[in-house]
Coordinates of C-alpha atoms in Angstrom, one line a residue:
X17 CA 180.4 85.8 120.9
X18 CA 181.4 82.9 123.1
X19 CA 180.2 79.4 122.1
X20 CA 178.0 78.8 125.2
X21 CA 176.3 82.2 124.9
X22 CA 175.6 81.6 121.2
X23 CA 174.0 78.2 121.7
X24 CA 172.0 79.5 124.7
X25 CA 170.7 82.4 122.7
X26 CA 169.7 80.1 119.9
X27 CA 167.9 77.7 122.3
X28 CA 165.8 80.6 123.6
X29 CA 164.8 81.8 120.1
X30 CA 164.0 78.2 119.1
X31 CA 161.7 77.7 122.2
X32 CA 159.9 80.9 121.1
X33 CA 159.5 79.8 117.5
X34 CA 158.4 76.2 118.4
X35 CA 160.5 74.4 115.7
X36 CA 163.9 74.8 114.2
X37 CA 166.1 73.7 111.0
X38 CA 168.0 74.4 107.9
X39 CA 168.4 77.1 105.3
X40 CA 170.7 79.6 103.5
X41 CA 173.7 81.2 105.1
X42 CA 176.3 84.0 104.8
X43 CA 180.0 83.3 104.6
X44 CA 182.1 83.0 107.7
X45 CA 184.2 86.0 106.5
X46 CA 181.0 88.1 106.5
X47 CA 180.2 87.0 110.0
X48 CA 183.7 87.8 111.2
X49 CA 183.6 91.3 109.6
X50 CA 180.3 91.9 111.4
X51 CA 181.3 90.8 114.8
X52 CA 185.0 91.6 115.3
X53 CA 186.1 94.8 116.9
X54 CA 187.8 97.6 114.8
X55 CA 191.2 96.7 116.2
X56 CA 190.7 93.0 115.4
X57 CA 189.5 93.9 111.9
X58 CA 192.6 96.0 111.3
X59 CA 194.9 93.2 112.5
X60 CA 193.0 90.7 110.3
X61 CA 193.3 93.0 107.3
X62 CA 197.1 93.2 107.8
X63 CA 197.4 89.5 108.1
X64 CA 195.2 88.9 105.0
X65 CA 197.4 91.3 103.0
X66 CA 200.5 89.3 103.8
X67 CA 198.8 85.9 103.1
X68 CA 198.6 84.2 99.8
X69 CA 195.5 84.8 97.8
X70 CA 194.5 81.2 97.7
X71 CA 194.7 81.0 101.5
X72 CA 192.4 84.0 101.8
X73 CA 189.9 82.3 99.5
X74 CA 189.9 79.2 101.7
X75 CA 189.4 81.3 104.8
X76 CA 186.5 83.1 103.2
X77 CA 184.5 80.0 102.3
X78 CA 185.3 78.1 105.6
X79 CA 182.5 78.4 108.3
X80 CA 185.0 79.6 111.0
X81 CA 184.1 79.5 114.7
X82 CA 183.4 82.7 116.6
X83 CA 187.1 83.0 117.6
X84 CA 188.3 82.5 114.0
X85 CA 189.5 78.9 114.6
X86 CA 188.2 75.8 113.0
X87 CA 184.8 74.6 114.2
X88 CA 185.3 71.5 116.4
X89 CA 182.8 68.7 115.8
X90 CA 182.6 65.3 117.5
X91 CA 180.8 62.8 115.3
X92 CA 179.3 59.7 116.8
X93 CA 178.1 57.1 114.2
X94 CA 177.4 53.4 113.9
X95 CA 180.1 51.1 112.5
X96 CA 180.8 52.0 108.9
X97 CA 181.2 48.3 108.1
X98 CA 177.6 47.7 109.3
X99 CA 176.1 48.0 105.8
X100 CA 176.5 49.8 102.5
X101 CA 174.2 52.5 103.7
X102 CA 176.4 53.2 106.7
X103 CA 179.6 53.2 104.6
X104 CA 178.0 55.8 102.3
X105 CA 176.8 57.8 105.3
X106 CA 180.3 57.8 106.9
X107 CA 181.9 58.8 103.7
X108 CA 179.5 61.7 103.3
X109 CA 180.3 63.0 106.7
X110 CA 184.1 62.7 106.2
X111 CA 183.9 64.5 102.9
X112 CA 182.1 67.4 104.4
X113 CA 183.7 67.9 107.8
X114 CA 187.2 68.6 106.8
X115 CA 189.8 71.4 107.5
X116 CA 189.3 72.7 104.0
X117 CA 185.6 73.2 104.8
X118 CA 186.4 74.9 108.2
X119 CA 186.1 71.9 110.5
X120 CA 188.2 70.0 113.0
X121 CA 186.3 66.7 113.1
X122 CA 186.8 63.7 115.4
X123 CA 184.9 60.4 114.8
X124 CA 183.7 57.7 117.1
X125 CA 182.0 54.5 116.1
X126 CA 179.9 51.8 117.8
X127 CA 176.8 49.7 117.4
X128 CA 176.3 49.8 121.2
X129 CA 174.5 52.6 123.0
X130 CA 176.7 52.6 126.1
X131 CA 179.9 52.9 124.1
X132 CA 178.4 55.8 122.1
X133 CA 177.4 57.6 125.3
X134 CA 180.9 57.2 126.6
X135 CA 182.2 58.7 123.4
X136 CA 179.8 61.6 123.7
X137 CA 181.0 62.3 127.3
X138 CA 184.6 62.3 126.0
X139 CA 183.7 64.8 123.3
X140 CA 182.0 67.0 125.9
X141 CA 185.1 66.9 128.1
X142 CA 187.1 67.9 125.0
X143 CA 184.9 70.9 124.6
X144 CA 183.8 70.4 121.0
X145 CA 181.6 73.1 119.5
X146 CA 179.0 70.6 118.1
X147 CA 178.1 67.0 118.8
X148 CA 176.7 65.1 115.8
X149 CA 174.9 61.9 116.8
X150 CA 173.5 58.9 115.0
X151 CA 172.3 56.9 118.0
X152 CA 172.6 53.1 118.2
X153 CA 169.5 53.1 120.4
X154 CA 166.6 55.5 120.8
X155 CA 166.8 55.6 124.6
X156 CA 169.2 56.7 127.3
X157 CA 170.4 60.0 125.9
X158 CA 168.8 62.6 128.2
X159 CA 171.6 63.0 130.7
X160 CA 174.5 63.3 128.2
X161 CA 172.5 65.7 126.0
X162 CA 171.8 67.8 129.1
X163 CA 175.5 67.8 129.9
X164 CA 176.2 69.0 126.3
X165 CA 173.7 71.7 126.6
X166 CA 175.1 72.9 129.9
X167 CA 178.5 73.0 128.3
X168 CA 177.2 75.2 125.4
X169 CA 177.7 72.4 122.9
X170 CA 175.1 72.3 120.1
X171 CA 173.8 68.8 119.4
X172 CA 172.5 67.8 116.0
X173 CA 171.0 64.4 115.4
X174 CA 171.4 62.7 112.0
X175 CA 170.1 59.5 110.5
X176 CA 168.2 58.3 113.6
X177 CA 165.8 59.8 116.1
X178 CA 166.0 59.4 119.9
X179 CA 163.5 59.4 122.8
X180 CA 164.6 62.7 124.3
X181 CA 163.1 66.2 124.7
X182 CA 163.6 68.2 121.6
X183 CA 164.9 71.2 123.6
X184 CA 168.1 69.1 124.2
X185 CA 169.2 69.3 120.5
X186 CA 169.3 71.9 117.8
X187 CA 167.9 69.9 114.9
X188 CA 167.3 66.4 113.7
X189 CA 168.1 65.3 110.1
X190 CA 166.5 61.9 109.8
X191 CA 164.7 59.3 107.8
X192 CA 161.1 58.6 108.6
X193 CA 161.6 55.0 109.6
X194 CA 157.9 54.4 110.4
X195 CA 157.0 55.6 106.9
X196 CA 159.7 53.3 105.4
X197 CA 158.1 50.4 107.1
X198 CA 154.5 51.4 106.1
X199 CA 155.5 51.9 102.5
X200 CA 157.1 48.5 102.4
X201 CA 154.2 46.7 104.1
X202 CA 151.7 48.5 101.9
X203 CA 153.6 47.3 98.8
X204 CA 153.6 43.8 100.2
X205 CA 149.9 43.8 100.8
X206 CA 149.4 44.9 97.2
X207 CA 150.9 41.7 96.0
X208 CA 147.6 40.0 96.8
X209 CA 148.9 36.7 98.2
X210 CA 146.3 34.3 99.6
X211 CA 148.5 33.8 102.6
X212 CA 151.7 35.6 103.8
X213 CA 154.2 33.3 105.5
X214 CA 157.0 35.7 106.4
X215 CA 160.6 35.3 107.5
X216 CA 161.2 38.6 109.3
X217 CA 164.9 39.4 109.7
X218 CA 165.4 42.4 112.0
X219 CA 168.2 44.9 112.4
X220 CA 169.9 45.9 115.7
X221 CA 167.1 45.8 118.3
X222 CA 166.1 49.2 119.7
X223 CA 167.5 51.3 116.8
X224 CA 165.1 53.7 115.1
X225 CA 165.4 51.8 111.8
X226 CA 164.5 48.5 113.4
X227 CA 161.6 49.9 115.3
X228 CA 160.1 51.7 112.3
X229 CA 160.5 48.8 109.8
X230 CA 159.3 46.2 112.4
X231 CA 156.4 48.3 113.7
X232 CA 154.5 48.4 110.4
X233 CA 154.9 44.7 109.8
X234 CA 153.8 43.8 113.4
X235 CA 150.7 45.9 113.0
X236 CA 149.7 44.2 109.7
X237 CA 150.3 40.7 111.1
X238 CA 148.2 41.5 114.1
X239 CA 145.4 42.9 111.9
X240 CA 145.3 40.2 109.2
X241 CA 144.6 36.5 109.8
X242 CA 146.3 35.6 106.5
X243 CA 149.6 37.2 107.6
X244 CA 151.9 34.9 109.6
X245 CA 155.4 35.3 111.0
X246 CA 157.3 32.1 110.4
X247 CA 160.1 33.5 112.4
X248 CA 161.1 37.0 113.6
X249 CA 164.8 37.3 114.6
X250 CA 167.5 39.9 114.7
X251 CA 170.5 39.4 112.5
X252 CA 172.0 42.7 113.7
X253 CA 172.3 44.0 110.1
X254 CA 174.7 41.1 109.3
X255 CA 174.5 39.0 106.1
X256 CA 175.9 35.8 107.6
X257 CA 173.5 35.9 110.6
X258 CA 170.6 36.4 108.2
X259 CA 171.7 33.4 106.1
X260 CA 171.8 31.3 109.2
X261 CA 168.3 32.3 110.2
X262 CA 166.9 31.4 106.8
X263 CA 168.8 28.2 106.6
X264 CA 167.4 27.2 110.0
X265 CA 163.8 27.7 108.7
X266 CA 164.6 25.7 105.6
X267 CA 166.0 22.9 107.6
X268 CA 162.9 22.8 109.8
X269 CA 160.7 22.2 106.8
X270 CA 158.4 25.1 107.5
X271 CA 156.9 26.7 104.4
X272 CA 157.4 30.4 103.7
X273 CA 156.9 32.8 100.7
X274 CA 158.2 36.2 101.9
X275 CA 161.6 37.4 103.1
X276 CA 161.2 40.7 104.8
X277 CA 164.8 41.8 105.7
X278 CA 165.4 45.2 107.3
X279 CA 168.5 46.0 105.2
X280 CA 170.0 44.9 102.0
X281 CA 172.9 43.0 103.5
X282 CA 170.5 40.8 105.4
X283 CA 168.4 40.2 102.3
X284 CA 171.6 39.2 100.5
X285 CA 172.3 36.6 103.2
X286 CA 168.8 35.3 103.1
X287 CA 169.0 34.9 99.3
X288 CA 172.3 33.0 99.8
X289 CA 170.4 30.4 101.9
X290 CA 167.6 30.2 99.3
X291 CA 170.1 29.7 96.5
X292 CA 171.9 26.9 98.5
X293 CA 168.6 25.1 98.8
X294 CA 167.6 25.7 95.2
X295 CA 164.5 27.8 96.2
X296 CA 163.5 30.3 93.5
X297 CA 163.1 33.9 94.4
X298 CA 162.1 37.2 92.8
X299 CA 159.4 38.2 90.3
X300 CA 157.0 35.3 89.6
X301 CA 159.1 32.9 91.7
X302 CA 158.5 31.0 95.0
X303 CA 159.7 33.6 97.5
X304 CA 159.3 37.4 97.5
X305 CA 162.5 39.1 98.7
X306 CA 162.4 42.6 100.3
X307 CA 165.3 44.7 101.5
X308 CA 166.0 48.3 102.5
X309 CA 168.7 51.0 101.9
X310 CA 169.0 50.9 98.0
X311 CA 172.6 49.9 97.6
X312 CA 173.3 49.9 93.9
X313 CA 174.0 46.2 93.8
X314 CA 170.7 45.6 95.5
X315 CA 168.8 47.7 93.0
X316 CA 170.5 45.8 90.3
X317 CA 169.0 42.6 91.8
X318 CA 165.6 44.3 91.4
X319 CA 166.4 45.2 87.9
X320 CA 167.3 41.6 87.2
X321 CA 164.1 40.6 89.0
X322 CA 165.9 38.4 91.5
X323 CA 164.5 40.5 94.3
X324 CA 161.1 42.2 94.5
X325 CA 161.3 45.3 96.6
X326 CA 163.8 47.7 98.1
X327 CA 163.0 50.6 100.4
X328 CA 165.2 53.7 100.1
X329 CA 167.0 55.1 103.2
X330 CA 168.9 58.3 102.2
X331 CA 172.4 58.4 103.8
X332 CA 173.4 61.9 102.6
X333 CA 172.8 64.2 105.5
X334 CA 176.1 66.1 105.9
X335 CA 175.2 69.1 103.7
X336 CA 172.1 69.7 105.8
X337 CA 174.1 69.6 109.0
X338 CA 176.7 72.0 107.5
X339 CA 173.9 74.5 106.7
X340 CA 172.5 74.3 110.2
X341 CA 176.0 74.9 111.7
X342 CA 176.5 77.9 109.4
X343 CA 173.2 79.4 110.5
X344 CA 174.1 78.9 114.2
X345 CA 177.5 80.4 113.7
X346 CA 175.9 83.4 112.0
X347 CA 173.4 83.9 114.8
X348 CA 170.5 83.1 112.5
X349 CA 167.2 81.6 113.8
X350 CA 166.5 78.0 112.8
X351 CA 163.0 77.6 111.3
X352 CA 162.7 73.8 111.4
X353 CA 163.4 71.3 114.2
X354 CA 163.1 68.1 112.2
X355 CA 164.2 67.7 108.6
X356 CA 162.9 64.5 107.0
X357 CA 164.9 63.0 104.1
X358 CA 163.0 62.4 100.9
X359 CA 162.7 58.6 100.3
X360 CA 160.7 56.1 98.2
X361 CA 160.3 52.4 97.6
X362 CA 161.3 50.5 94.4
X363 CA 159.4 47.6 92.7
X364 CA 161.3 45.1 90.5
X365 CA 158.5 45.3 87.9
X366 CA 158.9 49.1 87.4
X367 CA 162.5 50.0 88.3
X368 CA 164.7 51.2 85.5
X369 CA 168.4 51.3 84.8
X370 CA 168.3 55.1 85.4
X371 CA 166.8 54.5 88.8
X372 CA 169.7 52.2 89.7
X373 CA 172.2 54.8 88.7
X374 CA 170.4 57.7 90.3
X375 CA 169.3 56.2 93.6
X376 CA 171.8 53.4 94.2
X377 CA 174.4 54.1 96.9

């Protein structure tokens, strides 16, 4: 079956079902045996007899494309140096999408939406089989995703959602950023402070992570007279920029008692400014420190009670994407459109060493 026909057929079945997603699969060898002609099967058998047994084993477990070649994927991600989360996410993708696993993968990286869109257009021109996307911004993707669909290229979102019709992509494997923000803000409300004077350090503006983690805090500040934003600025996930923001507040003499940083690296930068000014932080100290992503070193800061809270953001989405691709290759119907990663929040007063080892990235 040709790539475009396969993706088109899947889209029709998904519209009839309503939602689509991830599940079990058969091997690529089973698919090939079921779909090749008798002549092609005879030729394949002859070739397999002449091949080494280990090569045959690799071919059997690889999710081969319909024409027997490697599945070509174009992967668009944010800069892997952006954060520990992103480094882990990129490593997970690279470990999965290898020739040994049946893939021919190309990678493109940017924190800018326009550059990611240009990369997507290039992958479409290159006629990849699948486009895997972690969007820098939630908007602006409709046109390029329509181009991918018209070219018979299956689009799978990972890590971040976008503002686009869900019939333009096969599936979305993402974190619930709104829930991450709500969990963190609910935890903070539970600390029972008489007044909340918050330094809010945001990630890259417009990203799903920034919107979700900001939205919950903005709603709480708007609803509660005792919740105040001392400052609200983006540090673009960057530790040094976060340190500069906090240092500026310290220099101004404005009082604060909460650091709400939208990732661990920015929380680390904020703490560097506190340490430089000899301002205590952590459990029972002057300033509550909150981060997101659950880097192992950040969870250790909780265990040592230097920080107070860290929200989990699960970076390991590659196996879910692999399952989806295998189902599509086998002509199976997807039963879920959106797969939400399981995530939690950690409190410095209850976290354990086992938690650090199990959940730290």
